[in-house]
Amino acid sequence: MGYNAAPLEKLIEEFGKFPGIGRKGATRMAYQVLSMDKEEALDFARAIEEAHTKIHRCRVCQNFTEDEICAICTGEARDHSVICVVENPRDVTAFERTREYRGLYHVLHGLISPMDGVGAEQLCIKELLARLEGVDEVVIATNPDVEGEATAVYLWRLLSPMGIRVSRIAHGVPV
Ligand code: ZN
């Protein structure tokens, strides 16, 4: 590995943290940043800073928002008796794109994965339990893989005895 100036090496290291970006890709991205003019590069850095400063989790559904409570949770046209449980904020975007679902969401920020040492207590499940008043149905929309199924079964066991109807969809298709 050739000699790189320390700040360049640092940049390569940071880009290398992105999923699926190896050393080669990270190096290409770092050089791309250096080829920008200064204003463009600083805009890029500011965009990262601004996203991290302004965006946080909705106090209710845990989705990313600029507000304390997001527009979906406060939406008067939404059906507040149904909550769709998803793994991450990207899933909410995907569901919203279909424009067919009118209920609310809850973002777990992960899935139960014994292999990776991720237990239920590391997910946003207590936040879900805290908002079940007036909720009739919880739709679990995790992926149909091992972690998604384990999480769905866990939630079903937790919520069913509470008198909540628990249903399961995978990839937006009823199962
Ligand atoms: Zn929300």
XYZ file of N, CA and C and ligand atoms in Angstrom:
526
model
N 0.851 -1.190 0.000
C 0.000 0.000 0.000
C 0.887 1.241 0.000
N 0.669 2.105 -0.962
C 1.524 3.273 -1.106
C 1.298 4.313 -0.035
N 2.135 5.306 -0.053
C 2.019 6.353 0.943
C 0.900 7.317 0.580
N 0.002 7.587 1.529
C -1.017 8.618 1.360
C -0.858 9.637 2.471
N -1.108 10.911 2.159
C -1.116 11.934 3.200
C -2.152 11.534 4.246
N -1.875 11.812 5.508
C -2.749 11.371 6.599
C -4.217 11.779 6.420
N -4.538 13.036 6.020
C -5.953 13.399 5.863
C -6.636 12.586 4.758
N -5.892 12.245 3.721
C -6.452 11.432 2.647
C -6.718 10.021 3.159
N -5.768 9.525 3.911
C -5.922 8.185 4.489
C -7.152 8.133 5.411
N -7.357 9.198 6.164
C -8.500 9.293 7.074
C -9.821 9.266 6.284
N -9.825 10.005 5.175
C -11.012 10.077 4.323
C -11.329 8.694 3.734
N -10.298 8.010 3.286
C -10.477 6.658 2.741
C -11.049 5.741 3.814
N -10.531 5.885 5.001
C -10.997 5.065 6.123
C -12.489 5.314 6.401
N -12.891 6.597 6.351
C -14.290 6.944 6.616
C -15.215 6.398 5.526
N -14.841 6.576 4.272
C -15.695 6.064 3.191
C -15.765 4.540 3.240
N -14.702 3.938 3.745
C -14.670 2.476 3.852
C -15.686 1.931 4.846
N -16.290 2.820 5.651
C -17.291 2.384 6.624
C -18.644 2.125 5.976
N -18.844 2.618 4.756
C -20.130 2.384 4.091
C -20.261 0.922 3.711
N -21.485 0.381 3.833
C -21.665 -1.027 3.496
C -21.366 -1.278 2.025
N -20.629 -2.320 1.751
C -20.336 -2.703 0.376
C -19.225 -1.894 -0.276
N -18.616 -0.968 0.464
C -17.510 -0.172 -0.094
C -16.188 -0.727 0.442
N -15.415 -1.266 -0.447
C -14.104 -1.786 -0.057
C -13.054 -0.687 -0.127
N -11.828 -1.066 0.107
C -10.709 -0.112 0.091
C -10.608 0.620 -1.252
N -10.812 -0.136 -2.323
C -10.697 0.438 -3.659
C -11.772 1.507 -3.901
N -13.005 1.153 -3.570
C -14.123 2.093 -3.739
C -13.951 3.306 -2.861
N -13.505 3.082 -1.633
C -13.313 4.177 -0.682
C -12.233 5.130 -1.181
N -11.195 4.567 -1.786
C -10.103 5.382 -2.325
C -10.619 6.256 -3.466
N -11.462 5.640 -4.332
C -12.016 6.384 -5.460
C -12.881 7.548 -4.958
N -13.686 7.288 -3.916
C -14.552 8.331 -3.365
C -13.732 9.444 -2.735
N -12.673 9.074 -2.030
C -11.818 10.077 -1.376
C -11.176 10.992 -2.418
N -10.697 10.401 -3.518
C -10.092 11.217 -4.571
C -11.124 12.104 -5.240
N -12.373 11.580 -5.320
C -13.457 12.372 -5.900
C -13.701 13.629 -5.063
N -13.665 13.456 -3.741
C -13.856 14.607 -2.845
C -12.730 15.622 -3.045
N -11.495 15.118 -3.186
C -10.357 16.029 -3.372
C -10.428 16.771 -4.702
N -11.115 16.180 -5.673
C -11.202 16.828 -6.978
C -12.300 17.892 -7.021
N -13.166 17.914 -5.995
C -14.189 18.962 -5.925
C -13.521 20.298 -5.634
N -14.196 21.397 -6.033
C -13.644 22.661 -5.546
C -14.036 22.811 -4.074
N -13.401 23.740 -3.393
C -13.524 23.782 -1.938
C -14.971 23.980 -1.489
N -15.698 24.864 -2.179
C -17.078 25.167 -1.786
C -17.968 23.928 -1.900
N -17.772 23.196 -2.972
C -18.548 21.973 -3.215
C -18.273 20.938 -2.117
N -17.014 20.802 -1.774
C -16.639 19.832 -0.739
C -17.220 20.229 0.618
N -17.187 21.547 0.913
C -17.723 21.998 2.198
C -19.246 21.842 2.246
N -19.919 22.029 1.095
C -21.368 21.776 1.016
C -21.671 20.331 1.375
N -20.851 19.452 0.869
C -21.006 18.022 1.112
C -20.854 17.732 2.615
N -19.826 18.283 3.201
C -19.590 18.085 4.640
C -20.737 18.673 5.459
N -21.226 19.853 5.043
C -22.328 20.493 5.766
C -23.616 19.679 5.670
N -23.834 19.046 4.511
C -25.042 18.226 4.336
C -25.042 17.075 5.339
N -23.892 16.485 5.559
C -23.780 15.395 6.544
C -24.043 15.940 7.942
N -23.423 17.078 8.237
C -23.580 17.665 9.563
C -25.036 18.051 9.828
N -25.669 18.667 8.800
C -27.037 19.126 8.957
C -28.003 17.954 9.142
N -27.804 16.909 8.359
C -28.672 15.727 8.469
C -28.588 15.163 9.883
N -27.357 15.102 10.405
C -27.189 14.525 11.740
C -27.696 15.423 12.853
N -27.615 16.737 12.625
C -28.056 17.675 13.650
C -29.571 17.797 13.685
N -30.190 17.856 12.486
C -31.617 18.162 12.420
C -32.515 16.935 12.477
N -31.997 15.802 12.049
C -32.861 14.625 11.974
C -32.660 13.742 13.197
N -33.771 13.357 13.777
C -33.712 12.453 14.913
C -34.918 11.534 14.850
N -35.093 10.703 15.857
C -36.210 9.769 15.817
C -37.491 10.406 16.349
N -38.597 10.148 15.648
C -39.919 10.578 16.114
C -40.155 9.962 17.494
N -40.672 10.774 18.391
C -40.868 10.323 19.766
C -41.863 9.153 19.837
N -42.759 9.073 18.843
C -43.783 8.024 18.859
C -43.360 6.795 18.048
N -43.112 6.994 16.745
C -42.910 5.829 15.860
C -41.444 5.479 15.622
N -40.521 6.354 16.050
C -39.080 6.126 15.912
C -38.552 6.271 14.482
N -39.417 6.726 13.560
C -38.939 7.008 12.208
C -38.125 8.306 12.242
N -37.292 8.541 11.242
C -36.512 9.774 11.196
C -37.408 10.956 10.849
N -37.214 12.049 11.542
C -37.992 13.262 11.292
C -37.224 14.480 11.765
N -37.641 15.662 11.262
C -37.067 16.913 11.767
C -37.864 17.421 12.953
N -39.075 16.883 13.115
C -39.972 17.347 14.176
C -39.894 16.430 15.388
N -40.539 16.866 16.466
C -40.544 16.011 17.644
C -41.397 14.764 17.376
N -42.572 15.020 16.746
C -43.435 13.924 16.320
C -43.646 14.079 14.819
N -43.502 13.002 14.067
C -43.463 13.101 12.606
C -44.841 13.370 11.999
N -44.841 13.685 10.708
C -46.070 14.054 9.996
C -47.034 12.869 9.877
N -46.514 11.660 9.849
C -47.406 10.492 9.749
C -48.133 10.298 11.083
N -47.401 10.355 12.176
C -48.014 10.169 13.503
C -49.057 11.244 13.818
N -48.832 12.450 13.307
C -49.788 13.526 13.602
C -50.859 13.643 12.518
N -50.743 12.844 11.445
C -51.663 12.948 10.312
C -53.101 12.610 10.689
N -54.009 13.568 10.435
C -55.408 13.341 10.819
C -56.102 12.375 9.876
N -55.603 12.258 8.666
C -56.233 11.357 7.692
C -55.782 9.904 7.887
N -54.827 9.692 8.806
C -54.313 8.325 8.996
C -55.206 7.546 9.955
N -55.210 6.245 9.763
C -55.950 5.350 10.650
C -55.070 5.039 11.873
N -55.440 5.627 13.001
C -54.603 5.486 14.200
C -54.837 4.179 14.954
N -55.677 3.300 14.397
C -55.941 2.028 15.085
C -55.071 0.897 14.539
N -54.298 1.179 13.486
C -53.442 0.157 12.881
C -51.988 0.632 12.874
N -51.093 -0.223 13.339
C -49.663 0.093 13.298
C -48.938 -0.976 12.492
N -48.187 -0.536 11.502
C -47.366 -1.445 10.707
C -45.939 -1.400 11.265
N -45.435 -2.545 11.697
C -44.103 -2.612 12.302
C -43.065 -2.978 11.247
N -42.047 -2.123 11.107
C -41.012 -2.358 10.097
C -39.625 -2.341 10.731
N -38.658 -2.852 9.970
C -37.294 -2.941 10.487
C -36.599 -1.582 10.543
N -36.708 -0.803 9.459
C -35.950 0.454 9.415
C -36.700 1.557 8.666
N -36.218 2.802 8.766
C -36.917 3.929 8.128
C -37.087 3.770 6.614
N -36.181 3.057 5.976
C -36.313 2.855 4.517
C -37.593 2.112 4.182
N -38.002 1.197 5.076
C -39.236 0.440 4.834
C -40.457 1.359 4.836
N -40.434 2.366 5.705
C -41.556 3.314 5.751
C -41.671 4.016 4.404
N -40.530 4.478 3.890
C -40.517 5.150 2.593
C -41.087 4.234 1.509
N -40.698 2.973 1.546
C -41.174 2.012 0.539
C -42.687 1.829 0.628
N -43.200 1.704 1.841
C -44.643 1.536 2.029
C -45.394 2.787 1.599
N -44.868 3.934 1.947
C -45.548 5.183 1.615
C -45.616 5.388 0.108
N -44.637 4.859 -0.597
C -44.605 5.010 -2.044
C -45.790 4.299 -2.702
N -46.257 3.233 -2.082
C -47.396 2.501 -2.661
C -48.703 3.279 -2.481
N -48.739 4.197 -1.520
C -49.912 5.040 -1.242
C -51.166 4.232 -0.903
N -51.009 2.994 -0.532
C -52.187 2.175 -0.245
C -52.436 2.030 1.247
N -51.382 2.136 2.020
C -51.502 1.957 3.464
C -51.833 3.288 4.131
N -52.866 3.284 4.983
C -53.291 4.541 5.600
C -53.068 4.556 7.119
N -52.541 3.473 7.648
C -52.327 3.407 9.093
C -51.032 4.073 9.520
N -50.593 3.766 10.723
C -49.349 4.318 11.260
C -48.228 3.291 11.139
N -47.021 3.698 11.525
C -45.861 2.802 11.477
C -45.194 2.737 12.833
N -44.372 1.701 12.995
C -43.431 1.688 14.097
C -42.116 1.098 13.592
N -41.030 1.838 13.786
C -39.730 1.403 13.288
C -38.937 0.762 14.432
N -38.549 -0.489 14.234
C -37.823 -1.225 15.286
C -36.335 -0.866 15.341
N -35.786 -0.371 14.236
C -34.343 -0.107 14.113
C -33.537 -1.370 14.349
N -33.921 -2.432 13.662
C -33.185 -3.686 13.736
C -34.134 -4.857 13.829
N -33.554 -6.058 13.870
C -34.327 -7.289 14.011
C -33.641 -8.156 15.054
N -34.424 -9.024 15.667
C -33.828 -9.963 16.620
C -32.900 -10.912 15.850
N -31.669 -11.018 16.304
C -30.701 -11.876 15.622
C -29.751 -12.513 16.631
N -30.110 -13.694 17.132
C -29.264 -14.354 18.126
C -27.838 -14.560 17.615
N -27.699 -14.812 16.305
C -26.369 -15.035 15.716
C -25.480 -13.809 15.863
N -26.078 -12.611 15.757
C -25.304 -11.380 15.895
C -25.414 -10.795 17.299
N -26.032 -11.553 18.198
C -26.157 -11.086 19.570
C -27.120 -9.929 19.742
N -28.104 -9.799 18.819
C -29.089 -8.729 18.953
C -30.369 -9.298 19.558
N -30.710 -8.841 20.746
C -31.913 -9.306 21.428
C -33.032 -8.285 21.330
N -34.213 -8.695 21.762
C -35.398 -7.832 21.678
C -35.185 -6.510 22.397
N -34.399 -6.531 23.486
C -34.219 -5.322 24.288
C -33.417 -4.256 23.546
N -32.733 -4.637 22.466
C -31.981 -3.651 21.703
C -32.824 -2.987 20.611
N -34.040 -3.495 20.406
C -34.928 -2.906 19.399
C -35.894 -1.932 20.084
N -36.599 -1.139 19.274
C -37.532 -0.155 19.833
C -38.878 -0.818 20.132
N -38.862 -1.842 20.974
C -40.094 -2.576 21.290
C -40.820 -1.940 22.476
N -40.067 -1.447 23.450
C -40.763 -0.807 24.584
C -41.497 0.459 24.129
N -40.940 1.126 23.110
C -41.608 2.299 22.547
C -42.907 1.890 21.854
N -42.929 0.670 21.307
C -44.156 0.162 20.672
C -45.197 -0.142 21.752
N -44.760 -0.801 22.808
C -45.680 -1.163 23.895
C -46.294 0.080 24.541
N -45.546 1.173 24.495
C -46.006 2.402 25.146
C -47.091 3.128 24.346
N -47.371 2.666 23.118
C -48.315 3.426 22.272
C -49.475 2.579 21.783
N -49.813 1.554 22.518
C -50.840 0.621 22.036
C -52.267 0.995 22.410
N -52.411 2.062 23.187
C -53.768 2.447 23.553
C -54.554 2.883 22.307
N -55.739 2.304 22.108
C -56.555 2.650 20.949
C -56.142 1.923 19.677
N -55.165 1.031 19.800
C -54.704 0.280 18.628
C -55.381 -1.096 18.592
N -56.002 -1.422 17.447
C -56.689 -2.713 17.307
C -55.808 -3.748 16.638
N -54.980 -3.275 15.715
C -54.234 -4.226 14.905
C -52.788 -3.798 14.718
N -51.888 -4.781 14.818
C -50.485 -4.550 14.515
C -50.117 -5.457 13.344
N -49.618 -4.845 12.282
C -49.217 -5.603 11.094
C -47.700 -5.691 11.104
N -47.178 -6.898 11.153
C -45.725 -7.047 11.210
C -45.186 -7.231 9.792
N -44.369 -6.301 9.360
C -43.911 -6.282 7.970
C -42.398 -6.444 7.867
N -41.840 -7.312 8.698
C -40.408 -7.583 8.601
C -40.150 -8.548 7.438
N -38.911 -8.631 6.994
C -38.564 -9.528 5.890
C -38.839 -10.983 6.239
N -39.128 -11.816 5.218
C -39.399 -13.232 5.485
C -38.112 -14.052 5.630
N -37.068 -13.490 6.235
C -35.853 -14.278 6.476
C -35.805 -14.687 7.951
N -34.718 -15.319 8.378
C -34.653 -15.868 9.739
C -34.884 -14.793 10.804
N -34.179 -13.664 10.663
C -34.301 -12.601 11.675
C -35.702 -11.983 11.649
N -36.222 -11.788 10.426
C -37.549 -11.195 10.283
C -38.620 -12.078 10.897
N -38.487 -13.373 10.691
C -39.455 -14.321 11.248
C -39.341 -14.396 12.773
N -38.109 -14.452 13.260
C -37.894 -14.524 14.714
C -38.509 -13.298 15.397
N -38.348 -12.150 14.783
C -38.891 -10.915 15.339
C -40.416 -10.925 15.294
N -40.975 -11.432 14.176
C -42.433 -11.492 14.026
C -43.042 -12.413 15.082
N -42.416 -13.567 15.290
C -42.922 -14.521 16.278
C -42.843 -13.921 17.677
N -41.739 -13.254 17.970
C -41.575 -12.614 19.274
C -42.695 -11.599 19.519
N -42.954 -10.762 18.526
C -43.976 -9.716 18.683
C -45.373 -10.322 18.782
N -45.609 -11.377 18.005
C -46.911 -12.039 18.033
C -47.179 -12.590 19.437
N -46.165 -13.242 20.026
C -46.302 -13.807 21.375
C -46.515 -12.718 22.422
N -45.903 -11.570 22.171
C -45.987 -10.460 23.117
C -47.343 -9.750 23.036
N -47.817 -9.538 21.809
C -48.985 -8.680 21.601
C -50.321 -9.416 21.625
N -50.340 -10.669 21.134
C -51.609 -11.413 21.075
C -52.320 -11.505 22.421
N -51.601 -11.853 23.515
C -52.282 -11.946 24.804
C -52.849 -10.604 25.291
N -52.412 -9.500 24.660
C -52.907 -8.188 25.067
C -54.196 -7.835 24.340
N -54.713 -8.782 23.547
C -55.975 -8.548 22.853
C -55.823 -7.760 21.562
N -54.589 -7.698 21.052
C -54.353 -6.977 19.794
C -54.277 -7.979 18.650
N -54.959 -7.659 17.564
C -54.907 -8.524 16.394
C -53.540 -8.348 15.735
N -52.816 -9.448 15.591
C -51.481 -9.372 14.997
C -51.515 -10.073 13.646
N -51.153 -9.348 12.588
C -51.090 -9.995 11.282
C -49.693 -9.830 10.712
N -49.434 -10.553 9.646
C -48.080 -10.629 9.127
C -48.101 -10.381 7.634
N -47.299 -9.430 7.149
C -47.087 -9.337 5.722
C -45.586 -9.333 5.485
N -45.190 -9.825 4.330
C -43.770 -9.846 3.994
C -43.617 -9.225 2.616
N -42.717 -8.251 2.498
C -42.497 -7.555 1.234
C -43.790 -6.999 0.658
N -44.673 -6.552 1.530
C -45.904 -5.918 1.079
C -46.941 -6.887 0.545
N -46.680 -8.204 0.644
C -47.630 -9.193 0.152
C -48.250 -9.926 1.340
N -49.571 -9.938 1.453
C -50.185 -10.653 2.582
C -49.804 -12.137 2.562
N -49.511 -12.671 3.749
C -49.127 -14.089 3.842
C -50.246 -14.856 4.558
Zn -43.848 9.238 14.033
